[in-house]
Amino acid sequence: IGGNTITNGMWRIKAEGISWMNVPGNHDSDADEGDPSRHDSTMHWNQVFGTNFYASDPHWFSNRVAGDTRDLAFRFSDGAAKIMFVGLRWLDNRTNPPNLQFPDTNAVFAAYATNCAWASNLARAYPDYLIVPVMHYFMDTNGTPNTKDIPSESDDPNVAHQGYVDEGPGIVCWDALKSAPNLMMVLSGHVRARPMVRSSLKCDDGHMVDSILFNTQTLPTDGTNVIN
């Protein structure tokens, strides 16, 4: 789907008073605009989905960094029902262009520690809200929080892989939020090996949360009809 087409569609949805939250993925850094030196820049993302995009939405209430909507939160309430969606951005490894993967799991934890701690703090600050983290990548093909798509593959990013390795906030987010008693569900995409994965994960207090991954790009016409 062309960028202008989907962007115009989102503005039309917003004009009807329907909230729309965007979460950046691995093709949303400025490296994909043809400048690999800018692979962690916010310029293009915030030009399209910046504060102006959300300014009139009554459900948008927080973003981690002023003027940067790559980590943001929406909250909804209807009587006693209260839900908060927390969007977590994708990060590239800024130290090793053009290879934007991190060298190991420890580096992934270090990269995502700040925004996942922000999400955890929101969960603690709003205990009466059910928390739904949303991110581009969360779990592998087995439905387990991970830093790689296919769990049987090597952790070494320098060898050939069928899927992605050492990327995404998934395992860091789970480590930060699994102790939250109000964690309800996790939504994600990205993994190409299977168009949909659903799993149940046990939190530290024993309650179960659903994790749902949905990726349309392996479906006919990249899932265009699903999106339509």
PDB file of C-alpha atoms in Angstrom:
ATOM      1  CA  ILE A   1       0.000   0.000   0.000  1.00  0.00           C
ATOM      2  CA  GLY A   2       1.504   3.344  -0.973  1.00  0.00           C
ATOM      3  CA  GLY A   3       2.525   5.658   1.834  1.00  0.00           C
ATOM      4  CA  ASN A   4       0.261   8.504   0.687  1.00  0.00           C
ATOM      5  CA  THR A   5      -2.700   6.147   0.290  1.00  0.00           C
ATOM      6  CA  ILE A   6      -2.541   4.760   3.808  1.00  0.00           C
ATOM      7  CA  THR A   7      -1.699   8.140   5.348  1.00  0.00           C
ATOM      8  CA  ASN A   8      -4.685   9.784   3.651  1.00  0.00           C
ATOM      9  CA  GLY A   9      -6.845   6.898   4.822  1.00  0.00           C
ATOM     10  CA  MET A  10      -5.755   7.414   8.423  1.00  0.00           C
ATOM     11  CA  TRP A  11      -6.580  11.111   8.266  1.00  0.00           C
ATOM     12  CA  ARG A  12     -10.043  10.222   6.939  1.00  0.00           C
ATOM     13  CA  ILE A  13     -10.558   7.777   9.830  1.00  0.00           C
ATOM     14  CA  LYS A  14      -9.475  10.425  12.309  1.00  0.00           C
ATOM     15  CA  ALA A  15     -11.881  12.905  10.717  1.00  0.00           C
ATOM     16  CA  GLU A  16     -14.680  10.516  11.730  1.00  0.00           C
ATOM     17  CA  GLY A  17     -13.555  10.777  15.345  1.00  0.00           C
ATOM     18  CA  ILE A  18     -11.923   7.315  15.452  1.00  0.00           C
ATOM     19  CA  SER A  19      -8.566   7.064  17.236  1.00  0.00           C
ATOM     20  CA  TRP A  20      -5.579   5.680  15.342  1.00  0.00           C
ATOM     21  CA  MET A  21      -2.263   4.897  17.030  1.00  0.00           C
ATOM     22  CA  ASN A  22       0.875   4.245  14.975  1.00  0.00           C
ATOM     23  CA  VAL A  23       3.923   2.277  16.121  1.00  0.00           C
ATOM     24  CA  PRO A  24       7.147   2.485  14.069  1.00  0.00           C
ATOM     25  CA  GLY A  25       8.768  -0.714  12.828  1.00  0.00           C
ATOM     26  CA  ASN A  26      11.970  -1.787  11.138  1.00  0.00           C
ATOM     27  CA  HIS A  27      11.181   0.064   7.887  1.00  0.00           C
ATOM     28  CA  ASP A  28      10.345   3.384   9.496  1.00  0.00           C
ATOM     29  CA  SER A  29      13.770   4.836  10.294  1.00  0.00           C
ATOM     30  CA  ASP A  30      15.309   7.427   8.003  1.00  0.00           C
ATOM     31  CA  ALA A  31      17.689   4.768   6.676  1.00  0.00           C
ATOM     32  CA  ASP A  32      14.778   3.678   4.505  1.00  0.00           C
ATOM     33  CA  GLU A  33      14.658   7.172   3.049  1.00  0.00           C
ATOM     34  CA  GLY A  34      18.053   6.524   1.445  1.00  0.00           C
ATOM     35  CA  ASP A  35      20.401   7.911   4.087  1.00  0.00           C
ATOM     36  CA  PRO A  36      21.966   5.104   6.189  1.00  0.00           C
ATOM     37  CA  SER A  37      23.706   7.660   8.411  1.00  0.00           C
ATOM     38  CA  ARG A  38      20.283   8.737   9.686  1.00  0.00           C
ATOM     39  CA  HIS A  39      19.023   5.335  10.743  1.00  0.00           C
ATOM     40  CA  ASP A  40      17.882   6.538  14.164  1.00  0.00           C
ATOM     41  CA  SER A  41      16.552   9.948  13.152  1.00  0.00           C
ATOM     42  CA  THR A  42      13.010  10.989  14.109  1.00  0.00           C
ATOM     43  CA  MET A  43      12.699  13.466  11.260  1.00  0.00           C
ATOM     44  CA  HIS A  44      10.545  11.575   8.760  1.00  0.00           C
ATOM     45  CA  TRP A  45       8.417   9.703  11.318  1.00  0.00           C
ATOM     46  CA  ASN A  46       7.483  12.818  13.228  1.00  0.00           C
ATOM     47  CA  GLN A  47       6.854  14.805  10.063  1.00  0.00           C
ATOM     48  CA  VAL A  48       3.995  12.420   9.268  1.00  0.00           C
ATOM     49  CA  PHE A  49       2.933  10.970  12.636  1.00  0.00           C
ATOM     50  CA  GLY A  50       4.149  13.699  14.970  1.00  0.00           C
ATOM     51  CA  THR A  51       2.249  15.690  17.549  1.00  0.00           C
ATOM     52  CA  ASN A  52       0.162  17.419  14.872  1.00  0.00           C
ATOM     53  CA  PHE A  53      -1.256  14.043  13.826  1.00  0.00           C
ATOM     54  CA  TYR A  54      -2.497  13.340  17.371  1.00  0.00           C
ATOM     55  CA  ALA A  55      -3.234  16.855  18.615  1.00  0.00           C
ATOM     56  CA  SER A  56      -7.012  16.599  18.220  1.00  0.00           C
ATOM     57  CA  ASP A  57      -7.325  13.027  19.572  1.00  0.00           C
ATOM     58  CA  PRO A  58      -8.786  13.078  23.098  1.00  0.00           C
ATOM     59  CA  HIS A  59      -7.435   9.601  23.862  1.00  0.00           C
ATOM     60  CA  TRP A  60      -3.767  10.407  23.241  1.00  0.00           C
ATOM     61  CA  PHE A  61      -2.335  11.475  26.574  1.00  0.00           C
ATOM     62  CA  SER A  62       1.377  10.715  26.746  1.00  0.00           C
ATOM     63  CA  ASN A  63       4.557  10.351  24.732  1.00  0.00           C
ATOM     64  CA  ARG A  64       7.887   9.505  26.343  1.00  0.00           C
ATOM     65  CA  VAL A  65       9.928  12.274  24.688  1.00  0.00           C
ATOM     66  CA  ALA A  66       8.540  15.737  24.006  1.00  0.00           C
ATOM     67  CA  GLY A  67       7.942  16.253  20.294  1.00  0.00           C
ATOM     68  CA  ASP A  68       8.638  12.584  19.479  1.00  0.00           C
ATOM     69  CA  THR A  69       5.656  10.232  19.146  1.00  0.00           C
ATOM     70  CA  ARG A  70       7.562   6.980  18.560  1.00  0.00           C
ATOM     71  CA  ASP A  71       6.792   5.930  22.159  1.00  0.00           C
ATOM     72  CA  LEU A  72       3.267   6.989  23.055  1.00  0.00           C
ATOM     73  CA  ALA A  73       0.184   5.993  25.008  1.00  0.00           C
ATOM     74  CA  PHE A  74      -3.577   6.156  24.496  1.00  0.00           C
ATOM     75  CA  ARG A  75      -6.163   5.598  27.207  1.00  0.00           C
ATOM     76  CA  PHE A  76      -9.861   4.819  26.921  1.00  0.00           C
ATOM     77  CA  SER A  77     -12.560   4.584  29.578  1.00  0.00           C
ATOM     78  CA  ASP A  78     -16.199   3.564  29.454  1.00  0.00           C
ATOM     79  CA  GLY A  79     -17.663   3.422  32.895  1.00  0.00           C
ATOM     80  CA  ALA A  80     -15.655   0.939  34.936  1.00  0.00           C
ATOM     81  CA  ALA A  81     -13.794  -0.333  31.852  1.00  0.00           C
ATOM     82  CA  LYS A  82     -10.427   1.387  31.431  1.00  0.00           C
ATOM     83  CA  ILE A  83      -7.779   0.366  28.909  1.00  0.00           C
ATOM     84  CA  MET A  84      -4.408   1.889  28.089  1.00  0.00           C
ATOM     85  CA  PHE A  85      -2.524   1.115  24.866  1.00  0.00           C
ATOM     86  CA  VAL A  86       1.215   1.738  25.130  1.00  0.00           C
ATOM     87  CA  GLY A  87       3.097   1.920  21.830  1.00  0.00           C
ATOM     88  CA  LEU A  88       6.812   1.061  21.890  1.00  0.00           C
ATOM     89  CA  ARG A  89       9.087   2.028  19.023  1.00  0.00           C
ATOM     90  CA  TRP A  90      11.559  -0.046  17.057  1.00  0.00           C
ATOM     91  CA  LEU A  91      15.237   0.870  17.488  1.00  0.00           C
ATOM     92  CA  ASP A  92      18.114   0.364  15.084  1.00  0.00           C
ATOM     93  CA  ASN A  93      21.655  -0.339  16.225  1.00  0.00           C
ATOM     94  CA  ARG A  94      23.203   3.083  15.723  1.00  0.00           C
ATOM     95  CA  THR A  95      26.793   1.890  16.121  1.00  0.00           C
ATOM     96  CA  ASN A  96      27.099  -0.406  13.126  1.00  0.00           C
ATOM     97  CA  PRO A  97      25.530   0.908   9.897  1.00  0.00           C
ATOM     98  CA  PRO A  98      24.523  -0.430   7.449  1.00  0.00           C
ATOM     99  CA  ASN A  99      23.961  -3.546   9.625  1.00  0.00           C
ATOM    100  CA  LEU A 100      21.266  -2.249  11.968  1.00  0.00           C
ATOM    101  CA  GLN A 101      20.992  -5.396  14.096  1.00  0.00           C
ATOM    102  CA  PHE A 102      22.370  -5.478  17.626  1.00  0.00           C
ATOM    103  CA  PRO A 103      25.363  -7.728  18.325  1.00  0.00           C
ATOM    104  CA  ASP A 104      23.697  -9.758  21.100  1.00  0.00           C
ATOM    105  CA  THR A 105      20.765  -9.955  23.503  1.00  0.00           C
ATOM    106  CA  ASN A 106      22.538  -7.846  26.122  1.00  0.00           C
ATOM    107  CA  ALA A 107      22.783  -4.999  23.615  1.00  0.00           C
ATOM    108  CA  VAL A 108      19.053  -5.328  22.883  1.00  0.00           C
ATOM    109  CA  PHE A 109      18.280  -5.014  26.605  1.00  0.00           C
ATOM    110  CA  ALA A 110      20.488  -1.949  26.879  1.00  0.00           C
ATOM    111  CA  ALA A 111      18.866  -0.293  23.846  1.00  0.00           C
ATOM    112  CA  TYR A 112      15.266  -0.790  24.961  1.00  0.00           C
ATOM    113  CA  ALA A 113      15.716  -0.357  28.714  1.00  0.00           C
ATOM    114  CA  THR A 114      14.529   3.260  28.744  1.00  0.00           C
ATOM    115  CA  ASN A 115      11.301   3.016  26.762  1.00  0.00           C
ATOM    116  CA  CYS A 116      10.288  -0.298  28.344  1.00  0.00           C
ATOM    117  CA  ALA A 117      10.878   1.188  31.807  1.00  0.00           C
ATOM    118  CA  TRP A 118       8.622   4.074  30.752  1.00  0.00           C
ATOM    119  CA  ALA A 119       5.897   1.566  29.840  1.00  0.00           C
ATOM    120  CA  SER A 120       6.328  -0.204  33.177  1.00  0.00           C
ATOM    121  CA  ASN A 121       6.060   3.102  35.039  1.00  0.00           C
ATOM    122  CA  LEU A 122       2.803   3.897  33.228  1.00  0.00           C
ATOM    123  CA  ALA A 123       1.378   0.533  34.289  1.00  0.00           C
ATOM    124  CA  ARG A 124       2.242   1.262  37.920  1.00  0.00           C
ATOM    125  CA  ALA A 125       0.992   4.847  37.761  1.00  0.00           C
ATOM    126  CA  TYR A 126      -2.427   3.779  36.417  1.00  0.00           C
ATOM    127  CA  PRO A 127      -3.299   0.555  38.296  1.00  0.00           C
ATOM    128  CA  ASP A 128      -6.995   0.912  37.428  1.00  0.00           C
ATOM    129  CA  TYR A 129      -6.238   0.671  33.691  1.00  0.00           C
ATOM    130  CA  LEU A 130      -5.726  -2.596  31.833  1.00  0.00           C
ATOM    131  CA  ILE A 131      -2.430  -2.298  29.943  1.00  0.00           C
ATOM    132  CA  VAL A 132      -1.994  -3.387  26.302  1.00  0.00           C
ATOM    133  CA  PRO A 133       1.547  -2.891  24.975  1.00  0.00           C
ATOM    134  CA  VAL A 134       1.720  -2.563  21.179  1.00  0.00           C
ATOM    135  CA  MET A 135       4.934  -2.934  19.181  1.00  0.00           C
ATOM    136  CA  HIS A 136       6.245  -4.059  15.827  1.00  0.00           C
ATOM    137  CA  TYR A 137       7.990  -7.144  17.215  1.00  0.00           C
ATOM    138  CA  PHE A 138       7.317  -9.028  20.440  1.00  0.00           C
ATOM    139  CA  MET A 139       7.463 -12.796  20.059  1.00  0.00           C
ATOM    140  CA  ASP A 140       8.870 -15.600  17.942  1.00  0.00           C
ATOM    141  CA  THR A 141       7.044 -18.234  15.882  1.00  0.00           C
ATOM    142  CA  ASN A 142       6.410 -20.250  19.068  1.00  0.00           C
ATOM    143  CA  GLY A 143       4.674 -17.295  20.708  1.00  0.00           C
ATOM    144  CA  THR A 144       7.525 -16.654  23.179  1.00  0.00           C
ATOM    145  CA  PRO A 145       8.935 -13.170  23.857  1.00  0.00           C
ATOM    146  CA  ASN A 146      12.253 -13.118  22.071  1.00  0.00           C
ATOM    147  CA  THR A 147      14.777 -11.094  20.092  1.00  0.00           C
ATOM    148  CA  LYS A 148      14.580 -13.346  17.029  1.00  0.00           C
ATOM    149  CA  ASP A 149      11.800 -14.681  14.816  1.00  0.00           C
ATOM    150  CA  ILE A 150      12.783 -18.367  14.716  1.00  0.00           C
ATOM    151  CA  PRO A 151      13.842 -19.671  18.164  1.00  0.00           C
ATOM    152  CA  SER A 152      16.013 -22.491  16.816  1.00  0.00           C
ATOM    153  CA  GLU A 153      18.305 -20.133  14.920  1.00  0.00           C
ATOM    154  CA  SER A 154      21.698 -18.928  16.129  1.00  0.00           C
ATOM    155  CA  ASP A 155      22.015 -15.839  18.301  1.00  0.00           C
ATOM    156  CA  ASP A 156      25.010 -14.760  16.222  1.00  0.00           C
ATOM    157  CA  PRO A 157      23.916 -11.956  13.836  1.00  0.00           C
ATOM    158  CA  ASN A 158      26.933 -12.590  11.616  1.00  0.00           C
ATOM    159  CA  VAL A 159      25.718 -15.973  10.330  1.00  0.00           C
ATOM    160  CA  ALA A 160      22.926 -16.567   7.814  1.00  0.00           C
ATOM    161  CA  HIS A 161      19.356 -16.562   9.161  1.00  0.00           C
ATOM    162  CA  GLN A 162      15.920 -17.154   7.733  1.00  0.00           C
ATOM    163  CA  GLY A 163      14.422 -14.642  10.150  1.00  0.00           C
ATOM    164  CA  TYR A 164      15.527 -11.605  12.119  1.00  0.00           C
ATOM    165  CA  VAL A 165      17.813 -11.857  15.173  1.00  0.00           C
ATOM    166  CA  ASP A 166      18.831  -9.437  17.926  1.00  0.00           C
ATOM    167  CA  GLU A 167      16.087  -6.941  17.167  1.00  0.00           C
ATOM    168  CA  GLY A 168      12.903  -5.531  18.657  1.00  0.00           C
ATOM    169  CA  PRO A 169      11.726  -4.677  22.171  1.00  0.00           C
ATOM    170  CA  GLY A 170       9.863  -7.964  22.762  1.00  0.00           C
ATOM    171  CA  ILE A 171      11.875  -9.716  25.447  1.00  0.00           C
ATOM    172  CA  VAL A 172      12.759  -6.412  27.130  1.00  0.00           C
ATOM    173  CA  CYS A 173       9.115  -5.345  27.248  1.00  0.00           C
ATOM    174  CA  TRP A 174       8.086  -8.680  28.735  1.00  0.00           C
ATOM    175  CA  ASP A 175      10.809  -8.475  31.382  1.00  0.00           C
ATOM    176  CA  ALA A 176       9.643  -4.950  32.310  1.00  0.00           C
ATOM    177  CA  LEU A 177       5.880  -5.608  32.360  1.00  0.00           C
ATOM    178  CA  LYS A 178       5.381  -9.237  33.427  1.00  0.00           C
ATOM    179  CA  SER A 179       5.207  -8.115  37.070  1.00  0.00           C
ATOM    180  CA  ALA A 180       2.342  -5.694  36.352  1.00  0.00           C
ATOM    181  CA  PRO A 181      -0.945  -7.079  37.730  1.00  0.00           C
ATOM    182  CA  ASN A 182      -2.876  -4.950  35.218  1.00  0.00           C
ATOM    183  CA  LEU A 183      -1.095  -6.277  32.101  1.00  0.00           C
ATOM    184  CA  MET A 184      -3.900  -7.559  29.861  1.00  0.00           C
ATOM    185  CA  MET A 185      -2.641  -8.331  26.352  1.00  0.00           C
ATOM    186  CA  VAL A 186       0.258  -7.746  23.951  1.00  0.00           C
ATOM    187  CA  LEU A 187      -0.209  -6.910  20.246  1.00  0.00           C
ATOM    188  CA  SER A 188       2.549  -7.172  17.634  1.00  0.00           C
ATOM    189  CA  GLY A 189       3.476  -8.110  14.065  1.00  0.00           C
ATOM    190  CA  HIS A 190       6.710  -8.378  12.046  1.00  0.00           C
ATOM    191  CA  VAL A 191       7.387 -12.151  12.022  1.00  0.00           C
ATOM    192  CA  ARG A 192       7.137 -13.342   8.426  1.00  0.00           C
ATOM    193  CA  ALA A 193       7.241 -17.102   8.980  1.00  0.00           C
ATOM    194  CA  ARG A 194       3.608 -17.238  10.134  1.00  0.00           C
ATOM    195  CA  PRO A 195       0.854 -14.702   9.402  1.00  0.00           C
ATOM    196  CA  MET A 196      -0.731 -15.109  12.839  1.00  0.00           C
ATOM    197  CA  VAL A 197       0.474 -16.426  16.182  1.00  0.00           C
ATOM    198  CA  ARG A 198      -1.451 -16.427  19.451  1.00  0.00           C
ATOM    199  CA  SER A 199      -0.068 -17.518  22.792  1.00  0.00           C
ATOM    200  CA  SER A 200      -0.886 -17.239  26.500  1.00  0.00           C
ATOM    201  CA  LEU A 201       1.863 -15.978  28.779  1.00  0.00           C
ATOM    202  CA  LYS A 202       1.997 -16.282  32.569  1.00  0.00           C
ATOM    203  CA  CYS A 203       2.826 -13.145  34.525  1.00  0.00           C
ATOM    204  CA  ASP A 204       4.752 -13.101  37.785  1.00  0.00           C
ATOM    205  CA  ASP A 205       1.552 -13.135  39.856  1.00  0.00           C
ATOM    206  CA  GLY A 206       0.183 -16.104  37.898  1.00  0.00           C
ATOM    207  CA  HIS A 207      -2.430 -14.339  35.772  1.00  0.00           C
ATOM    208  CA  MET A 208      -2.411 -15.099  32.043  1.00  0.00           C
ATOM    209  CA  VAL A 209      -2.206 -12.583  29.213  1.00  0.00           C
ATOM    210  CA  ASP A 210      -2.909 -13.149  25.528  1.00  0.00           C
ATOM    211  CA  SER A 211      -0.215 -12.231  23.022  1.00  0.00           C
ATOM    212  CA  ILE A 212      -1.342 -11.861  19.421  1.00  0.00           C
ATOM    213  CA  LEU A 213       0.910 -11.421  16.395  1.00  0.00           C
ATOM    214  CA  PHE A 214      -0.619 -10.573  13.024  1.00  0.00           C
ATOM    215  CA  ASN A 215       1.443  -9.996   9.879  1.00  0.00           C
ATOM    216  CA  THR A 216      -0.381  -9.681   6.561  1.00  0.00           C
ATOM    217  CA  GLN A 217       2.681  -9.473   4.297  1.00  0.00           C
ATOM    218  CA  THR A 218       2.775 -13.241   3.716  1.00  0.00           C
ATOM    219  CA  LEU A 219      -0.848 -13.267   2.566  1.00  0.00           C
ATOM    220  CA  PRO A 220      -1.912 -12.730  -1.089  1.00  0.00           C
ATOM    221  CA  THR A 221      -1.246  -9.146  -2.267  1.00  0.00           C
ATOM    222  CA  ASP A 222       0.599  -8.505   1.024  1.00  0.00           C
ATOM    223  CA  GLY A 223      -2.691  -8.584   2.872  1.00  0.00           C
ATOM    224  CA  THR A 224      -4.055  -5.495   1.116  1.00  0.00           C
ATOM    225  CA  ASN A 225      -7.599  -6.884   1.165  1.00  0.00           C
ATOM    226  CA  VAL A 226      -7.316  -7.584   4.906  1.00  0.00           C
ATOM    227  CA  ILE A 227      -6.288  -3.977   5.565  1.00  0.00           C
ATOM    228  CA  ASN A 228      -9.058  -2.663   3.310  1.00  0.00           C
TER     229      ASN A 228
END
